[in-house]
């Protein structure tokens, strides 16, 4: 492997693209044959193969050198976020969460005099974005996708972990099950990281909750927040993002603005009511259990 301009790349010499762990020399490959790296905001992602079993997984590298003692602003916060993602994935694995992507192992990877955190996880067959583009689905199947996603978020919430970055790209189809991935923006109920997030943009722009926008514009020493807007991203913020995601799953667009019944093209008033509640501007949104119960009732109507 090699490092250039803040990204990790495959080396041209294949024998350099090796990760040794627990007496196995794993082979690191590109996710895409056209590129020697997969670039993310704070990470680089590759395939990794166990040559003994011929099994492929995914390896995610933090882009931040652990040996850089003079990292730029927020440098070490980004490393800490990567550590928190690993911690959350280990919690999910240790509690046998069925609907959260499974981590296999983690460690440090040295490239020259630089060192980077990494973790290895199971490989997906598809993400939700590509799946919805390329698959014709009956409404029953759309209900089932939503239900499995709900189950994954419910598992995380059971350990007071809030995802806060829910979008189609972060939902993976693995061995016939939809699983939650990309826990790099997680928060916790009792979170000592909150002081470092004051006034930050947390989450993807098109999928952010109202309180996430409040956090950007009304929190911090230069913001008076004279109306006392809620800036706390918690379990109810995940519910709002799920509302956007489920609307997208049912009909392929992102809900925005003042929604009316005609905006929802599915002929189901009850499902519209559930989604509208999830997309409430205030935090009087439903619980996961309430959404599960309503979806179960509506799903049964479509079973032939």
Short mmCIF file of C-alpha atoms in Angstrom, two decimals:
data_model
loop_
_atom_site.label_atom_id
_atom_site.label_comp_id
_atom_site.label_asym_id
_atom_site.label_seq_id
_atom_site.Cartn_x
_atom_site.Cartn_y
_atom_site.Cartn_z
CA UNK A 1 0.00 0.00 0.00
CA UNK A 2 1.09 3.61 -0.44
CA UNK A 3 -0.05 7.06 0.69
CA UNK A 4 -0.42 10.08 -1.58
CA UNK A 5 -2.13 13.44 -1.01
CA UNK A 6 -4.03 12.26 2.04
CA UNK A 7 -5.36 9.02 0.56
CA UNK A 8 -4.34 5.37 0.77
CA UNK A 9 -3.79 3.57 -2.54
CA UNK A 10 -2.91 0.09 -3.67
CA UNK A 11 0.76 -0.36 -4.48
CA UNK A 12 1.73 -1.32 -8.02
CA UNK A 13 3.68 -4.23 -6.52
CA UNK A 14 0.99 -6.70 -5.45
CA UNK A 15 3.21 -8.24 -2.77
CA UNK A 16 3.00 -4.89 -0.93
CA UNK A 17 -0.80 -5.09 -0.75
CA UNK A 18 -0.84 -7.63 2.04
CA UNK A 19 -2.29 -7.49 5.55
CA UNK A 20 -1.07 -10.10 8.01
CA UNK A 21 -3.46 -10.98 10.82
CA UNK A 22 -3.71 -14.08 13.01
CA UNK A 23 -1.28 -16.06 10.80
CA UNK A 24 -3.18 -15.27 7.60
CA UNK A 25 -1.77 -13.06 4.83
CA UNK A 26 -4.81 -11.31 3.41
CA UNK A 27 -4.64 -9.84 -0.11
CA UNK A 28 -5.93 -6.26 -0.44
CA UNK A 29 -7.68 -5.43 -3.73
CA UNK A 30 -9.57 -2.55 -5.26
CA UNK A 31 -13.33 -2.36 -4.80
CA UNK A 32 -13.53 -1.23 -8.41
CA UNK A 33 -11.26 -2.51 -11.16
CA UNK A 34 -10.90 1.00 -12.59
CA UNK A 35 -9.46 2.60 -9.46
CA UNK A 36 -6.56 1.89 -7.12
CA UNK A 37 -8.41 3.43 -4.18
CA UNK A 38 -11.93 4.01 -2.96
CA UNK A 39 -12.16 7.50 -1.56
CA UNK A 40 -14.40 8.42 1.34
CA UNK A 41 -14.63 11.56 3.41
CA UNK A 42 -12.47 10.23 6.23
CA UNK A 43 -11.61 6.74 5.03
CA UNK A 44 -10.50 4.57 2.12
CA UNK A 45 -12.20 1.25 1.42
CA UNK A 46 -10.93 -1.86 -0.37
CA UNK A 47 -11.70 -5.54 -0.86
CA UNK A 48 -9.64 -7.98 1.16
CA UNK A 49 -9.37 -11.70 0.38
CA UNK A 50 -8.54 -14.63 2.60
CA UNK A 51 -6.49 -16.75 0.14
CA UNK A 52 -6.87 -19.87 2.26
CA UNK A 53 -10.66 -19.82 2.02
CA UNK A 54 -11.10 -17.70 -1.11
CA UNK A 55 -13.49 -15.48 0.85
CA UNK A 56 -13.74 -11.73 0.26
CA UNK A 57 -14.41 -9.10 2.89
CA UNK A 58 -14.16 -5.30 3.01
CA UNK A 59 -11.41 -3.34 4.75
CA UNK A 60 -11.90 0.27 5.79
CA UNK A 61 -8.87 2.44 6.58
CA UNK A 62 -8.90 5.69 8.49
CA UNK A 63 -7.08 8.30 6.37
CA UNK A 64 -5.40 9.87 9.42
CA UNK A 65 -1.85 8.92 10.35
CA UNK A 66 -1.56 7.92 14.00
CA UNK A 67 2.08 9.05 14.01
CA UNK A 68 1.27 12.62 12.97
CA UNK A 69 1.80 14.57 16.18
CA UNK A 70 0.91 17.88 14.50
CA UNK A 71 -2.38 16.96 12.85
CA UNK A 72 -4.59 19.76 11.57
CA UNK A 73 -7.71 20.97 13.40
CA UNK A 74 -10.16 18.15 14.10
CA UNK A 75 -7.51 15.60 13.03
CA UNK A 76 -7.61 13.65 16.27
CA UNK A 77 -11.39 14.02 16.57
CA UNK A 78 -11.69 12.21 13.23
CA UNK A 79 -9.44 9.43 14.47
CA UNK A 80 -11.58 9.22 17.60
CA UNK A 81 -14.71 8.95 15.45
CA UNK A 82 -13.15 6.01 13.63
CA UNK A 83 -12.42 4.38 16.99
CA UNK A 84 -16.02 4.94 18.06
CA UNK A 85 -17.24 3.22 14.88
CA UNK A 86 -15.05 0.21 15.67
CA UNK A 87 -16.33 0.19 19.25
CA UNK A 88 -19.96 0.28 18.11
CA UNK A 89 -19.41 -2.53 15.59
CA UNK A 90 -17.79 -4.65 18.27
CA UNK A 91 -20.78 -4.02 20.55
CA UNK A 92 -23.05 -5.15 17.71
CA UNK A 93 -21.00 -8.30 17.11
CA UNK A 94 -20.72 -9.18 20.80
CA UNK A 95 -24.48 -8.81 21.18
CA UNK A 96 -25.12 -10.85 18.01
CA UNK A 97 -27.05 -8.08 16.30
CA UNK A 98 -28.61 -9.61 13.19
CA UNK A 99 -29.24 -6.40 11.25
CA UNK A 100 -25.97 -4.50 11.76
CA UNK A 101 -22.96 -5.22 9.54
CA UNK A 102 -20.53 -7.63 11.19
CA UNK A 103 -16.94 -6.63 11.99
CA UNK A 104 -14.36 -9.43 11.87
CA UNK A 105 -11.26 -7.75 13.32
CA UNK A 106 -9.42 -4.43 13.52
CA UNK A 107 -5.89 -3.15 14.00
CA UNK A 108 -3.20 -0.74 12.83
CA UNK A 109 -1.61 -0.87 9.37
CA UNK A 110 1.85 0.57 8.79
CA UNK A 111 2.83 2.20 5.50
CA UNK A 112 6.42 3.39 5.74
CA UNK A 113 6.67 5.50 8.88
CA UNK A 114 2.92 6.11 8.94
CA UNK A 115 0.29 4.06 10.76
CA UNK A 116 -3.47 3.88 10.11
CA UNK A 117 -6.40 2.33 11.95
CA UNK A 118 -8.48 -0.17 10.03
CA UNK A 119 -11.25 -2.69 10.44
CA UNK A 120 -12.44 -5.62 8.33
CA UNK A 121 -16.16 -6.34 7.88
CA UNK A 122 -18.38 -8.62 5.87
CA UNK A 123 -18.82 -7.83 2.17
CA UNK A 124 -22.17 -6.67 0.80
CA UNK A 125 -23.88 -7.87 -2.36
CA UNK A 126 -25.36 -4.40 -2.92
CA UNK A 127 -26.28 -1.19 -1.19
CA UNK A 128 -29.85 0.07 -1.07
CA UNK A 129 -29.26 2.83 -3.63
CA UNK A 130 -28.17 0.44 -6.37
CA UNK A 131 -30.70 -2.21 -5.36
CA UNK A 132 -33.67 0.11 -5.72
CA UNK A 133 -32.38 1.37 -9.08
CA UNK A 134 -32.04 -2.11 -10.53
CA UNK A 135 -34.82 -4.15 -8.92
CA UNK A 136 -38.57 -4.24 -9.52
CA UNK A 137 -40.25 -4.56 -6.13
CA UNK A 138 -43.80 -5.26 -5.00
CA UNK A 139 -45.09 -3.17 -2.11
CA UNK A 140 -44.78 -6.20 0.21
CA UNK A 141 -41.04 -6.32 -0.51
CA UNK A 142 -40.71 -2.63 0.26
CA UNK A 143 -42.38 -3.20 3.63
CA UNK A 144 -39.93 -6.02 4.38
CA UNK A 145 -36.90 -3.83 3.55
CA UNK A 146 -38.21 -1.12 5.88
CA UNK A 147 -38.86 -3.68 8.62
CA UNK A 148 -35.30 -5.07 8.52
CA UNK A 149 -33.83 -1.56 8.59
CA UNK A 150 -36.05 -0.74 11.57
CA UNK A 151 -34.74 -3.86 13.31
CA UNK A 152 -31.13 -2.76 12.80
CA UNK A 153 -31.73 0.70 14.22
CA UNK A 154 -33.70 -0.85 17.08
CA UNK A 155 -30.72 -3.08 17.89
CA UNK A 156 -28.40 -0.06 18.01
CA UNK A 157 -30.86 1.93 20.13
CA UNK A 158 -31.01 -0.96 22.61
CA UNK A 159 -27.41 -0.02 23.49
CA UNK A 160 -28.18 3.72 23.34
CA UNK A 161 -26.29 4.12 20.06
CA UNK A 162 -27.79 6.65 17.62
CA UNK A 163 -26.78 6.32 13.98
CA UNK A 164 -27.40 9.91 12.73
CA UNK A 165 -26.24 9.13 9.18
CA UNK A 166 -29.13 7.10 7.81
CA UNK A 167 -29.29 7.12 4.00
CA UNK A 168 -29.59 4.48 1.23
CA UNK A 169 -25.81 4.19 0.69
CA UNK A 170 -25.41 3.10 4.32
CA UNK A 171 -27.88 0.21 4.07
CA UNK A 172 -26.25 -2.98 2.77
CA UNK A 173 -27.71 -6.23 1.42
CA UNK A 174 -25.65 -9.10 2.83
CA UNK A 175 -26.57 -12.77 2.35
CA UNK A 176 -30.26 -11.98 1.95
CA UNK A 177 -30.53 -9.54 4.86
CA UNK A 178 -30.58 -5.73 4.97
CA UNK A 179 -28.02 -4.43 7.45
CA UNK A 180 -27.00 -1.07 8.89
CA UNK A 181 -23.46 0.10 8.13
CA UNK A 182 -21.27 3.22 8.31
CA UNK A 183 -21.40 4.07 12.00
CA UNK A 184 -18.88 6.88 11.70
CA UNK A 185 -21.31 9.55 12.93
CA UNK A 186 -22.83 7.64 15.85
CA UNK A 187 -23.80 9.32 19.08
CA UNK A 188 -24.60 7.90 22.50
CA UNK A 189 -27.22 8.79 25.09
CA UNK A 190 -24.55 9.83 27.60
CA UNK A 191 -21.96 11.18 25.21
CA UNK A 192 -18.74 12.85 26.28
CA UNK A 193 -18.10 13.63 22.60
CA UNK A 194 -20.91 16.22 22.45
CA UNK A 195 -18.66 19.11 23.43
CA UNK A 196 -16.55 18.45 20.32
CA UNK A 197 -19.63 18.53 18.08
CA UNK A 198 -20.99 21.94 19.02
CA UNK A 199 -22.27 23.69 15.92
CA UNK A 200 -21.14 20.92 13.58
CA UNK A 201 -22.93 19.60 10.51
CA UNK A 202 -23.77 16.00 11.37
CA UNK A 203 -25.33 13.87 8.68
CA UNK A 204 -25.90 13.99 4.91
CA UNK A 205 -27.58 17.23 3.79
CA UNK A 206 -30.66 15.72 2.11
CA UNK A 207 -31.33 13.39 5.04
CA UNK A 208 -30.68 15.60 8.08
CA UNK A 209 -33.28 16.03 10.81
CA UNK A 210 -34.56 19.48 11.86
CA UNK A 211 -32.50 19.30 15.04
CA UNK A 212 -29.37 18.58 12.96
CA UNK A 213 -29.95 21.85 11.09
CA UNK A 214 -30.64 23.57 14.42
CA UNK A 215 -27.27 22.30 15.63
CA UNK A 216 -25.50 23.87 12.65
CA UNK A 217 -27.14 27.29 12.89
CA UNK A 218 -28.16 27.77 16.53
CA UNK A 219 -25.48 26.09 18.64
CA UNK A 220 -22.13 27.44 19.73
CA UNK A 221 -20.57 30.49 21.38
CA UNK A 222 -21.51 32.77 18.48
CA UNK A 223 -25.13 31.57 18.30
CA UNK A 224 -27.62 32.90 20.81
CA UNK A 225 -30.42 30.39 19.99
CA UNK A 226 -32.88 32.92 21.38
CA UNK A 227 -35.83 30.61 20.75
CA UNK A 228 -34.23 27.60 22.42
CA UNK A 229 -34.31 25.31 19.38
CA UNK A 230 -33.57 21.64 20.04
CA UNK A 231 -30.01 20.88 18.92
CA UNK A 232 -29.79 17.38 20.40
CA UNK A 233 -29.40 14.49 17.94
CA UNK A 234 -30.85 11.38 19.56
CA UNK A 235 -33.10 8.38 18.88
CA UNK A 236 -35.85 10.66 17.56
CA UNK A 237 -33.43 12.14 15.04
CA UNK A 238 -32.93 8.62 13.69
CA UNK A 239 -36.71 8.27 13.40
CA UNK A 240 -36.85 11.39 11.22
CA UNK A 241 -34.10 10.08 8.94
CA UNK A 242 -35.88 6.72 8.76
CA UNK A 243 -39.04 8.55 7.69
CA UNK A 244 -37.16 10.08 4.76
CA UNK A 245 -35.55 6.76 3.91
CA UNK A 246 -38.83 4.82 4.01
CA UNK A 247 -40.57 7.39 1.82
CA UNK A 248 -37.69 6.95 -0.64
CA UNK A 249 -38.03 3.15 -0.49
CA UNK A 250 -41.76 3.29 -1.18
CA UNK A 251 -41.71 5.72 -4.09
CA UNK A 252 -38.19 6.78 -5.03
CA UNK A 253 -38.05 10.48 -4.13
CA UNK A 254 -36.99 12.40 -1.03
CA UNK A 255 -39.76 14.11 0.95
CA UNK A 256 -39.23 17.79 1.60
CA UNK A 257 -41.26 20.87 2.39
CA UNK A 258 -44.90 20.92 3.50
CA UNK A 259 -46.12 17.43 2.67
CA UNK A 260 -49.70 16.71 1.66
CA UNK A 261 -51.47 13.44 0.90
CA UNK A 262 -51.11 13.87 -2.87
CA UNK A 263 -47.31 13.88 -2.50
CA UNK A 264 -47.39 10.22 -1.50
CA UNK A 265 -48.32 8.20 -4.57
CA UNK A 266 -48.99 4.91 -2.77
CA UNK A 267 -52.73 4.41 -2.26
CA UNK A 268 -52.44 3.81 1.46
CA UNK A 269 -53.59 6.52 3.85
CA UNK A 270 -52.32 4.69 6.93
CA UNK A 271 -48.76 4.34 5.62
CA UNK A 272 -48.78 8.02 4.66
CA UNK A 273 -49.89 8.89 8.20
CA UNK A 274 -47.05 6.81 9.71
CA UNK A 275 -44.44 8.47 7.49
CA UNK A 276 -45.85 11.93 8.08
CA UNK A 277 -45.56 11.39 11.82
CA UNK A 278 -41.96 10.22 11.44
CA UNK A 279 -41.22 13.40 9.49
CA UNK A 280 -42.67 15.68 12.14
CA UNK A 281 -40.63 18.83 12.71
CA UNK A 282 -40.96 18.45 16.46
CA UNK A 283 -39.96 15.36 18.42
CA UNK A 284 -43.46 13.98 18.88
CA UNK A 285 -42.50 11.26 16.42
CA UNK A 286 -43.45 7.63 16.87
CA UNK A 287 -41.28 5.00 18.54
CA UNK A 288 -39.70 2.18 16.59
CA UNK A 289 -42.11 -0.24 18.25
CA UNK A 290 -45.06 1.88 17.13
CA UNK A 291 -43.81 1.99 13.55
CA UNK A 292 -43.20 -1.76 13.56
CA UNK A 293 -46.75 -2.40 14.74
CA UNK A 294 -48.30 -0.15 12.07
CA UNK A 295 -46.17 -1.64 9.30
CA UNK A 296 -47.08 -5.15 10.38
CA UNK A 297 -50.78 -4.30 10.14
CA UNK A 298 -50.42 -2.68 6.74
CA UNK A 299 -48.14 -5.43 5.38
CA UNK A 300 -50.78 -8.06 6.14
CA UNK A 301 -53.25 -6.22 3.89
CA UNK A 302 -51.01 -6.81 0.84
CA UNK A 303 -50.34 -10.49 1.37
CA UNK A 304 -52.05 -12.51 -1.37
#
